[in-house]
Amino acid sequence: MAWFICICRSVAPVILFAVLQGCATSSLFNAYPNQAVVFKKAIGPAQTDVMADKVLSDLSEERDSADAMLYMMERGRVAQLHSRFADSKQDFQLVISRFDEQDLESTVKLSDSAAQGSSLLVNDNAIPYKGAGYERIFTHHHQAFNYLGEKDLEGASVEFRKVALEQRILLEKHEQEVAEAYDEAAENDIDMSTLSEAFSGLDSVAGSVKSSFQNAYTFYASAAFWEATGELNSALVDYKKAYEINPDNSFIKQDIERVAFKQGGSSGDNVNIAKDNQGTIVVFFEDGFVPAKSEIKLPIPTFDGGFFSLAFPYYDVNQWPVSQSLKVMDDRFNELGRTEIVVDVGALAVKDLKERIPGLIVRQTLRAFAKYEMQKQAEKNGGAAGQLMASLYNIVSESADRRSWLTLPHTAQIMRFNLDEGVRELNFSTPIAQTSLALNVKPKKTTFVRVVNANNNLITQVYEL
Amino acid sequence: MKLVQFFAVIMAALILASCSSGPKIQYGDATAVETTTIGFGSTDLQSIAAKLVDDLISFPPIVQMTSSRRPVVFVDKIKNKTTEHIDTESITDTVQTKLLQSGKFRFVDMTAVKAIQEQMKFQTESGMVDPGKAAAFGKQTGAEFMLYGNMSSIVKRNSGAQDVYYKFTLKLVNLESGIMEWAGEKEIRKTGEKSFMSL
């Protein structure tokens, strides 16, 4: 019986810890991607409204949980794609205020230390979700579209300015953070090189983006917004930033030439400028869902020469989905053009994980020591049965932190064209889905048409500027 | 032994219950300095309004002009060019109230035009108001000046500190001549630093 008491004693504090620092870390024993399946299903055309209601109200209950940021990002996007802008605005507001709080949070936060402490005995899911840089950018991006949906152009302009600020700050900040993680590894005598090799497969995907947060889609949306509202200087700056990340994109090159021309520069051959009786349509196509993290088990060497297996989050880049472009046609099915990719959100996520690896390795190694120590204690006090229990606990509790905003699209694409005024029908199609939209084109006005491919259904939203 | 355990449970329950008292609510000084977050707050609003109103009513040409009459002013929307959702209408409301109370200016309220129109329509068209006592159309006074401006900000942040700089500009333009009679500016700088430890 002694071994049983011993196990109870060692496991009880762990459970107590987990309970104390927020019962709602529901990803602790149920991998987050499994939970997110439902959220993704809730995005779809009108007939799934009942389901969306259910998902939105379920997610609403997570508002006070430790992972509130994550759940509110998901909820905000689901609500926005159902055109419930006020709801969605509230959700993203919570996320934004949490991000803002983090900026001036103290260096050592005791409640964080408690979470970190309990994560040493359970897994990284015990640490409250704090969001990634690219998710912060997307939060503001979505919030801007909420204001556009409510026809509040000033509100949208504030968000677009804020997102530009965040993109700049993150760029300055991230290099410093990566360097700090390496310093911490050196302090704890952890050899990064052997473990980093396991992640080298990620490079092929991560290499396709400039950094883990420089988001050309957001730059492009702000640029198109500034151009439509007459702030040509800001438009030019943002088009150029989008172009820097996507030098092969034919639309952005044209956009830069057009804005330069509007500012009094020389006229290029084809600057895609609207005639007096034409309106401009900017299509934002968001394809699929960003891939979820999978899990790999890596052996961590223990101090007495053995190995201890721990779970790491990983992106399986060999099974990376291929993104399709959207074909846009007029009412007679004449092709107006195809969208071009400006950002691969999957690649942003991979790059973000890659940048987290140094910190992750440090934490996992400390966890390996802690769990190994617990197992040895159990063996000493409880014999074979104790060791069995401890091993079982380790297997059950050892799961990788697979949390990330999963209703985000896999890729985001853009295109731009001008149409004569009046009601025009537009047809959109991908190889497996199609939809149409009647649009009231107003002369000299810009309309944002957002097309989202979710579960092979095309959802359209119109934002008039 | 059982008794000890029993009392321990009672004590624990009492301690827990005493923790869960309701929220604490108090009245505070509306003009006290507020530094809850680094964002735009009531202190900023009050200092902007106070500075600009003082500037405007002590500007010599304005002092001279308002010594014999009270010009009519129309307030346009203030453009928010910051990275925060700031209710700029509330700033102009405060400025407008202070100016009105100084006794030097009068205002036309464009935000109430629709309501005024409806009331006038009711007075003249409903048949319920004595025509002799109804307010007549076409007798309102046109504004002589327009007050407008914008608010911008520069935000800088690194891992340890944050710095926000706000600039609020207000201008007074003569609607007929188009001449800018006055312009005032108020700058605010706020900094926030991380503490080392917190709960």
XYZ file of C-alpha atoms in Angstrom:
664
model
C 0.000 0.000 0.000
C 3.005 2.246 0.650
C 3.736 2.592 -3.056
C 0.193 3.679 -3.709
C 0.367 6.442 -1.104
C 3.685 7.518 -2.539
C 2.228 7.831 -6.040
C -0.773 9.671 -4.707
C 1.562 12.054 -2.952
C 3.613 12.759 -6.039
C 0.729 13.004 -8.463
C -1.636 14.961 -6.227
C 0.453 18.173 -6.190
C 0.618 18.025 -9.955
C -3.129 17.829 -10.303
C -3.534 20.480 -7.625
C -1.164 22.761 -9.518
C -3.051 22.228 -12.729
C -6.364 22.925 -11.042
C -5.082 26.000 -9.208
C -3.742 27.800 -12.175
C -6.966 27.584 -14.123
C -9.177 24.578 -14.614
C -9.815 25.703 -18.143
C -6.502 24.672 -19.591
C -8.603 22.195 -21.464
C -5.725 21.400 -23.823
C -3.903 19.739 -20.945
C -5.009 16.224 -21.778
C -7.031 16.819 -24.971
C -4.858 17.949 -27.881
C -5.946 21.348 -29.142
C -6.226 20.441 -32.857
C -8.923 17.907 -31.903
C -10.941 20.645 -30.232
C -10.459 23.009 -33.175
C -12.096 20.617 -35.657
C -15.487 21.844 -34.454
C -14.537 25.524 -34.790
C -13.471 25.001 -38.379
C -16.718 23.206 -39.221
C -18.673 26.194 -37.899
C -17.307 28.345 -40.725
C -19.533 27.884 -43.702
C -22.522 29.200 -45.612
C -25.790 30.198 -43.945
C -27.252 26.710 -43.424
C -24.740 26.024 -40.644
C -26.034 28.957 -38.588
C -27.414 26.740 -35.825
C -24.094 24.984 -35.542
C -22.271 28.312 -35.517
C -24.509 29.512 -32.680
C -23.644 26.448 -30.650
C -19.894 26.786 -31.290
C -19.928 30.526 -30.579
C -21.746 30.082 -27.283
C -19.440 27.213 -26.286
C -16.408 29.339 -27.083
C -17.911 32.240 -25.177
C -17.614 30.211 -21.996
C -13.835 30.173 -22.405
C -13.690 33.948 -21.989
C -12.269 33.611 -18.464
C -10.128 30.548 -19.045
C -6.342 30.507 -19.024
C -6.340 30.070 -22.802
C -8.922 32.819 -23.347
C -6.726 34.528 -25.927
C -6.648 31.465 -28.122
C -10.362 30.732 -27.886
C -11.305 34.365 -28.506
C -9.145 34.496 -31.630
C -11.022 31.457 -32.930
C -14.381 32.878 -31.880
C -13.637 36.264 -33.381
C -12.872 34.760 -36.759
C -15.864 32.416 -36.771
C -18.171 35.309 -35.783
C -16.647 37.618 -38.381
C -17.120 35.121 -41.195
C -20.791 34.963 -40.167
C -20.845 38.781 -40.447
C -21.462 39.190 -36.717
C -19.064 42.091 -36.547
C -20.049 43.490 -33.127
C -19.560 40.066 -31.526
C -16.290 39.496 -33.267
C -15.050 42.962 -32.323
C -15.582 42.186 -28.656
C -13.638 38.927 -28.918
C -10.681 40.495 -30.665
C -10.787 43.388 -28.219
C -10.122 40.930 -25.412
C -7.213 39.422 -27.325
C -5.793 42.865 -28.149
C -5.984 44.044 -24.552
C -4.211 40.861 -23.399
C -1.456 41.433 -25.948
C -1.181 45.053 -24.804
C -0.953 43.963 -21.168
C 1.886 41.609 -22.041
C 3.910 44.540 -23.369
C 4.308 46.059 -19.942
C 4.043 42.905 -17.880
C 6.695 42.574 -15.195
C 9.790 40.560 -15.977
C 8.984 37.970 -13.295
C 5.332 37.177 -12.877
C 4.581 34.884 -9.955
C 1.413 33.401 -11.443
C 3.412 32.642 -14.586
C 6.094 30.980 -12.508
C 3.419 28.770 -10.955
C 2.211 27.784 -14.409
C 5.771 27.166 -15.553
C 6.307 25.094 -12.405
C 3.264 22.923 -12.961
C 4.154 22.632 -16.641
C 7.398 20.982 -15.519
C 5.419 18.094 -14.096
C 2.615 17.960 -16.658
C 3.247 19.522 -20.090
C 3.546 22.870 -21.838
C -0.231 23.083 -22.246
C -0.320 24.094 -18.568
C 1.213 27.439 -19.502
C -1.540 29.935 -20.393
C -1.621 30.662 -24.106
C 0.069 33.943 -24.916
C -0.305 34.148 -28.669
C 2.325 34.343 -31.386
C 3.590 37.394 -33.220
C 1.830 36.514 -36.461
C -1.402 35.918 -34.531
C -1.181 39.391 -33.041
C -0.883 40.846 -36.545
C -3.860 38.801 -37.733
C -5.909 39.910 -34.717
C -5.540 43.560 -35.694
C -6.080 42.656 -39.348
C -9.396 41.009 -38.486
C -10.358 43.833 -36.151
C -9.844 46.318 -39.001
C -12.254 44.265 -41.117
C -14.793 44.329 -38.263
C -14.711 48.121 -38.373
C -15.008 48.020 -42.170
C -17.984 45.699 -41.786
C -19.607 48.285 -39.536
C -18.693 51.004 -42.060
C -16.526 52.751 -39.461
C -13.615 53.886 -41.618
C -11.915 55.816 -38.836
C -11.975 52.755 -36.578
C -10.503 50.672 -39.402
C -7.793 53.272 -39.995
C -6.802 53.089 -36.322
C -6.435 49.296 -36.579
C -4.417 49.502 -39.790
C -2.099 52.037 -38.156
C -1.812 49.833 -35.090
C -0.975 46.759 -37.143
C 1.779 48.666 -38.952
C 3.184 49.630 -35.574
C 3.077 46.030 -34.355
C 4.763 44.704 -37.488
C 7.585 47.191 -36.956
C 8.001 46.478 -33.236
C 7.986 42.698 -33.693
C 10.705 42.970 -36.295
C 12.895 44.897 -33.852
C 12.096 42.590 -30.953
C 12.362 39.066 -32.260
C 16.065 38.824 -32.958
C 16.810 39.825 -29.400
C 14.503 37.132 -28.024
C 16.074 34.333 -30.024
C 19.502 35.432 -28.772
C 18.245 35.375 -25.161
C 17.011 31.783 -25.513
C 20.452 30.685 -26.678
C 21.986 32.430 -23.654
C 19.636 30.584 -21.329
C 20.542 27.270 -22.949
C 24.215 28.012 -22.400
C 23.571 28.824 -18.721
C 21.840 25.483 -18.209
C 24.472 23.520 -20.136
C 21.984 22.349 -22.712
C 23.347 21.264 -26.055
C 21.092 22.783 -28.703
C 22.792 21.354 -31.768
C 21.712 17.721 -31.413
C 18.062 18.570 -30.874
C 17.888 21.391 -33.383
C 18.783 18.887 -36.109
C 15.491 17.116 -35.524
C 13.730 20.274 -36.619
C 15.819 21.039 -39.700
C 13.073 19.603 -41.910
C 11.022 22.685 -41.135
C 13.476 24.893 -43.004
C 12.052 24.109 -46.430
C 8.727 25.683 -45.492
C 9.990 28.335 -43.099
C 12.386 29.582 -45.738
C 9.497 30.812 -47.845
C 8.687 33.706 -45.511
C 10.842 36.611 -44.497
C 10.136 36.301 -40.809
C 7.501 34.813 -38.578
C 5.285 37.884 -38.551
C 6.001 40.126 -41.541
C 2.636 39.610 -43.091
C 2.333 40.873 -46.658
C -1.417 40.188 -46.706
C -1.934 42.720 -43.942
C 0.408 45.189 -45.623
C -1.580 44.777 -48.821
C -4.974 45.195 -47.128
C -3.810 48.369 -45.380
C -2.280 49.700 -48.580
C -5.523 49.111 -50.502
C -7.434 50.772 -47.658
C -5.136 53.820 -47.596
C -5.340 54.138 -51.365
C -9.155 54.004 -51.268
C -9.303 56.640 -48.534
C -6.897 58.930 -50.378
C -3.847 58.565 -48.116
C -1.467 57.852 -50.938
C 1.749 58.202 -48.925
C 0.724 55.494 -46.473
C -0.547 53.366 -49.371
C 2.785 53.553 -51.161
C 4.749 52.632 -48.030
C 2.591 49.548 -47.375
C 2.504 48.401 -51.033
C 6.283 48.615 -51.020
C 6.551 46.532 -47.871
C 4.235 43.916 -49.381
C 6.341 43.964 -52.543
C 9.575 43.538 -50.619
C 8.200 40.252 -49.243
C 6.643 39.190 -52.600
C 8.890 40.541 -55.360
C 7.268 38.246 -57.946
C 3.696 39.412 -57.410
C 2.447 41.137 -60.550
C -0.397 43.044 -58.865
C 1.719 44.741 -56.235
C 4.225 45.974 -58.815
C 1.353 47.540 -60.722
C -0.079 49.005 -57.509
C 3.170 50.775 -56.669
C 3.347 52.240 -60.180
C -0.255 53.378 -59.990
C 0.094 55.134 -56.636
C 3.327 56.781 -57.795
C 1.441 57.935 -60.899
C -1.422 59.302 -58.777
C 1.134 61.240 -56.777
C 2.305 62.916 -59.944
C 4.941 60.494 -61.147
C 5.347 59.343 -64.729
C 2.716 57.021 -66.123
C 3.610 53.404 -66.762
C 2.026 51.366 -69.567
C -0.583 49.618 -67.483
C -1.183 50.970 -64.026
C -4.653 49.422 -63.665
C -6.266 52.762 -62.912
C -10.080 53.080 -62.777
C -11.797 55.242 -65.411
C -14.281 57.914 -64.311
C -17.258 55.572 -64.712
C -15.551 52.616 -63.038
C -15.250 51.287 -59.528
C -12.352 49.272 -58.144
C -12.709 45.763 -56.768
C -10.023 44.316 -54.523
C -10.421 40.585 -53.984
C -9.021 39.035 -50.794
C -9.007 35.259 -51.058
C -8.339 33.170 -47.950
C -7.800 29.533 -48.826
C -8.241 26.553 -46.504
C -7.057 26.277 -42.925
C -3.570 26.692 -41.544
C -2.065 23.248 -40.739
C -2.084 22.187 -37.085
C 0.990 21.169 -35.159
C 1.644 17.461 -34.859
C 3.749 15.747 -32.231
C 7.098 13.972 -32.268
C 8.782 12.209 -29.404
C 12.433 13.003 -28.981
C 14.814 11.294 -26.536
C 16.353 13.761 -24.080
C 19.576 12.591 -22.439
C 19.374 12.494 -18.624
C 22.237 13.392 -16.334
C 22.970 9.778 -15.373
C 23.439 8.653 -18.943
C 19.947 7.397 -19.729
C 17.357 8.807 -22.122
C 13.968 10.189 -21.395
C 11.411 10.547 -24.169
C 9.543 13.834 -24.417
C 6.920 15.166 -26.813
C 7.696 18.143 -29.031
C 5.321 20.092 -31.260
C 6.171 19.690 -34.904
C 4.839 20.547 -38.345
C 4.722 17.634 -40.717
C 5.954 19.499 -43.785
C 5.963 16.370 -45.929
C 2.180 16.387 -45.930
C 1.826 20.072 -46.564
C -1.437 20.997 -48.321
C -1.226 22.702 -51.701
C -3.086 25.967 -52.004
C -5.231 26.765 -55.039
C -5.768 30.149 -56.589
C -9.201 31.654 -57.130
C -10.453 32.305 -60.642
C -12.595 35.430 -60.949
C -15.023 35.716 -63.891
C -17.636 38.243 -65.025
C -21.351 37.455 -65.648
C -20.507 35.813 -68.993
C -17.805 33.694 -67.394
C -14.992 35.601 -69.062
C -11.939 35.332 -66.866
C -11.026 38.575 -65.143
C -7.962 37.083 -63.550
C -6.630 34.849 -60.826
C -5.623 35.684 -57.297
C -1.943 35.560 -56.360
C -0.581 34.357 -53.019
C 0.861 37.083 -50.803
C 1.250 35.131 -47.605
C 1.510 31.485 -46.634
C 0.136 31.500 -43.085
C 1.339 27.925 -42.647
C 4.872 29.094 -43.310
C 4.433 31.912 -40.784
C 3.349 29.327 -38.202
C 6.270 27.018 -39.019
C 8.704 29.888 -38.759
C 7.192 30.900 -35.439
C 7.639 27.360 -34.091
C 11.204 27.312 -35.350
C 11.947 30.496 -33.465
C 10.453 29.011 -30.319
C 12.560 25.841 -30.485
C 15.517 27.103 -28.425
C 13.198 28.093 -25.543
C 11.236 24.885 -25.973
C 14.329 22.712 -25.737
C 15.397 24.418 -22.527
C 11.984 23.868 -20.943
C 11.642 20.286 -22.178
C 15.063 19.373 -20.876
C 14.221 20.735 -17.427
C 10.960 18.787 -17.616
C 12.814 15.600 -18.508
C 14.919 16.024 -15.352
C 11.844 16.653 -13.224
C 9.852 13.710 -14.537
C 12.832 11.391 -14.516
C 13.487 12.333 -10.914
C 9.850 11.660 -10.030
C 10.004 8.255 -11.709
C 13.131 7.340 -9.788
C 11.572 8.401 -6.498
C 8.509 6.320 -7.274
C 10.678 3.326 -8.069
C 12.619 3.733 -4.848
C 9.535 3.999 -2.671
C 7.050 1.902 -4.557
C 9.156 -0.720 -6.312
C 8.158 -2.047 -9.712
C 4.504 -1.103 -9.272
C 5.455 2.463 -8.359
C 7.685 2.751 -11.384
C 4.919 1.427 -13.594
C 2.482 4.016 -12.254
C 4.983 6.823 -12.683
C 5.788 5.731 -16.243
C 2.118 5.522 -17.029
C 1.604 9.011 -15.661
C 4.491 10.276 -17.767
C 3.083 8.719 -20.911
C -0.388 10.136 -20.261
C 0.805 13.582 -19.247
C 3.481 13.921 -21.869
C 1.866 15.673 -24.798
C 3.243 18.470 -26.905
C 1.873 21.991 -26.866
C -0.048 21.958 -30.130
C -2.027 25.120 -29.539
C -2.256 27.785 -32.236
C -4.978 29.802 -33.980
C -6.360 27.155 -36.313
C -9.266 28.857 -38.088
C -6.765 31.115 -39.868
C -6.475 30.431 -43.603
C -3.619 28.408 -45.069
C -2.783 31.043 -47.659
C -4.046 34.524 -48.352
C -4.229 35.822 -51.915
C -5.124 39.066 -53.629
C -6.159 40.514 -56.968
C -7.462 43.863 -58.163
C -9.503 44.999 -61.143
C -11.886 47.752 -62.234
C -15.505 47.316 -63.367
C -18.005 49.664 -65.014
C -20.592 51.110 -62.641
C -23.920 49.332 -62.042
C -24.909 45.943 -60.709
C -22.383 43.349 -61.899
C -22.327 39.640 -61.306
C -19.025 38.103 -60.357
C -18.271 34.390 -60.489
C -15.585 32.846 -58.341
C -14.228 29.352 -58.687
C -11.527 27.031 -57.419
C -11.006 23.550 -58.894
C -13.649 22.124 -56.526
C -15.910 24.960 -55.457
C -17.665 27.916 -56.979
C -19.952 30.765 -56.056
C -21.290 33.982 -57.491
C -21.987 37.440 -56.173
C -24.007 40.427 -57.395
C -22.107 43.600 -56.720
C -23.284 47.189 -56.977
C -20.252 48.926 -58.470
C -20.114 52.650 -57.737
C -17.916 54.944 -59.826
C -14.587 55.981 -58.262
C -15.320 53.856 -55.208
C -13.410 50.856 -53.926
C -15.072 47.651 -52.792
C -13.286 44.892 -50.884
C -14.590 41.444 -51.749
C -13.412 38.782 -49.363
C -13.740 35.171 -50.469
C -13.020 32.451 -47.930
C -12.601 28.823 -48.888
C -13.604 26.821 -45.822
C -14.359 23.099 -46.041
C -14.621 23.484 -49.834
C -17.367 26.068 -49.557
C -16.762 29.572 -50.836
C -18.012 32.276 -48.476
C -18.175 35.834 -49.809
C -18.251 39.099 -47.909
C -18.493 42.600 -49.328
C -16.934 45.602 -47.583
C -17.720 48.965 -49.177
C -15.270 51.770 -48.609
C -8.931 13.830 16.844
C -12.206 13.846 14.924
C -13.091 17.135 16.612
C -9.825 18.748 15.486
C -10.493 17.679 11.916
C -14.014 19.025 12.088
C -12.815 22.420 13.288
C -10.129 22.509 10.637
C -12.791 22.087 7.962
C -14.941 24.821 9.521
C -11.935 27.182 9.690
C -11.029 26.506 6.060
C -14.609 27.187 4.998
C -14.621 30.449 6.941
C -11.351 31.600 5.407
C -12.572 30.798 1.904
C -15.879 32.562 2.524
C -14.186 35.697 3.788
C -12.075 35.866 0.613
C -15.103 35.901 -1.606
C -16.533 39.281 -0.583
C -18.054 41.375 -3.404
C -16.314 44.009 -5.535
C -15.106 47.203 -3.849
C -16.713 50.348 -5.241
C -15.730 53.916 -4.413
C -16.241 57.451 -5.693
C -13.106 59.222 -6.861
C -11.965 62.686 -7.884
C -12.871 63.213 -11.573
C -9.832 65.450 -12.092
C -7.315 63.220 -10.287
C -4.319 62.045 -12.286
C -5.106 58.671 -13.811
C -2.318 56.265 -14.821
C -4.080 52.914 -15.020
C -2.638 52.129 -18.455
C -0.389 53.947 -20.893
C -3.299 54.538 -23.288
C -5.194 57.797 -23.752
C -7.078 58.636 -20.553
C -9.115 61.254 -18.729
C -6.085 63.235 -17.552
C -4.913 63.603 -21.149
C -8.342 64.762 -22.248
C -8.541 67.340 -19.473
C -5.058 68.730 -20.020
C -5.632 69.018 -23.787
C -8.897 70.899 -23.323
C -7.513 73.216 -20.638
C -4.384 74.127 -22.603
C -6.136 74.762 -25.917
C -8.960 76.821 -24.441
C -6.495 78.978 -22.473
C -4.417 79.434 -25.629
C -7.392 80.440 -27.713
C -9.027 82.933 -25.377
C -5.736 84.620 -24.488
C -4.530 85.008 -28.080
C -4.384 88.829 -28.572
C -6.311 89.139 -31.882
C -9.014 86.838 -30.470
C -9.170 88.876 -27.239
C -9.667 91.990 -29.343
C -12.291 90.410 -31.587
C -14.318 88.928 -28.742
C -14.231 92.082 -26.613
C -17.310 93.537 -28.296
C -19.151 90.493 -29.690
C -19.489 86.748 -29.379
C -18.680 85.123 -32.759
C -20.587 82.004 -33.787
C -18.431 78.911 -34.275
C -19.066 75.519 -35.815
C -17.036 72.551 -34.587
C -15.992 69.977 -37.183
C -15.001 66.403 -36.318
C -11.479 65.953 -35.002
C -9.574 63.372 -37.061
C -8.160 60.516 -35.043
C -4.795 59.631 -36.596
C -3.450 57.689 -33.624
C -3.167 53.934 -33.072
C -5.893 53.965 -30.419
C -9.660 54.162 -30.606
C -10.111 57.586 -29.039
C -13.472 59.325 -28.843
C -12.347 62.660 -30.292
C -15.886 63.988 -30.074
C -15.562 63.925 -26.318
C -12.434 66.143 -26.546
C -14.206 68.677 -28.753
C -17.218 68.579 -26.432
C -15.016 69.567 -23.505
C -13.256 72.285 -25.526
C -16.592 73.591 -26.742
C -18.124 73.646 -23.251
C -15.132 75.505 -21.824
C -15.188 78.054 -24.643
C -18.904 78.597 -24.245
C -18.505 79.074 -20.509
C -15.771 81.651 -21.088
C -18.533 83.826 -22.516
C -16.539 84.712 -25.632
C -17.991 82.371 -28.239
C -21.305 80.933 -29.288
C -21.747 77.627 -31.133
C -24.032 76.003 -33.633
C -24.488 72.321 -32.860
C -24.270 70.304 -36.057
C -24.780 67.020 -34.217
C -28.318 68.120 -33.291
C -29.361 69.396 -36.733
C -31.600 66.431 -37.435
C -33.388 66.633 -34.112
C -33.828 70.403 -34.477
C -35.246 69.911 -37.955
C -37.759 67.374 -36.692
C -38.844 69.637 -33.854
C -39.291 72.598 -36.257
C -41.285 70.403 -38.608
C -43.466 69.355 -35.722
C -44.018 72.989 -34.690
C -44.962 74.194 -38.178
C -46.617 71.161 -39.751
C -48.315 69.121 -37.032
C -51.015 71.709 -36.390
C -50.607 71.249 -32.652
C -48.440 74.334 -32.019
C -49.754 77.920 -32.005
C -48.373 79.370 -35.296
C -47.668 82.670 -33.548
C -45.395 80.951 -31.066
C -43.775 78.387 -33.423
C -40.080 78.733 -34.229
C -39.886 79.720 -37.903
C -37.640 78.173 -40.552
C -34.819 80.158 -42.102
C -33.913 82.224 -39.076
C -30.918 80.314 -37.766
C -27.564 82.052 -37.551
C -24.769 80.862 -39.820
C -21.385 80.149 -38.296
C -18.588 82.637 -38.871
C -15.738 80.357 -37.836
C -14.933 76.680 -38.002
C -12.951 74.826 -35.343
C -11.247 71.645 -36.537
C -8.101 69.639 -36.045
C -6.490 66.284 -35.663
C -4.775 64.077 -33.187
C -1.765 61.949 -33.988
C 0.608 59.764 -32.008
C 4.006 58.160 -32.167
C 4.470 54.937 -30.216
C 7.818 53.327 -29.464
C 8.281 50.133 -27.538
C 11.037 47.711 -26.657
C 11.177 44.749 -24.300
C 11.431 46.925 -21.193
C 9.629 50.183 -21.834
C 6.992 51.946 -23.834
C 6.796 55.563 -24.934
C 3.729 57.303 -26.335
C 3.708 60.810 -27.733
C 0.392 62.488 -28.564
C -0.002 65.686 -30.518
C -3.354 67.400 -30.632
C -3.774 70.284 -33.085
C -6.780 72.599 -33.171
C -7.359 75.329 -35.769
C -9.839 78.182 -36.084
C -10.678 79.226 -39.624
C -12.781 82.139 -40.856
C -15.375 80.442 -43.077
C -15.843 83.465 -45.363
C -12.257 84.538 -45.926
C -10.672 81.118 -45.435
C -8.020 82.698 -43.229
C -6.741 80.648 -40.320
C -7.168 82.956 -37.350
C -5.596 80.743 -34.722
C -3.970 77.353 -34.240
C -3.045 75.652 -31.018
C -1.130 72.523 -30.177
C -0.874 70.325 -27.133
C 1.758 67.638 -26.774
C 1.717 64.818 -24.250
C 4.434 62.271 -23.601
C 3.844 59.183 -21.511
C 6.245 56.421 -20.680
C 5.665 53.040 -19.110
C 8.318 50.756 -17.724
C 8.189 47.110 -16.774
C 8.463 46.316 -13.108
C 10.655 43.416 -12.101
C 8.135 41.323 -10.204
C 4.373 41.050 -9.865
C 1.680 38.549 -8.979
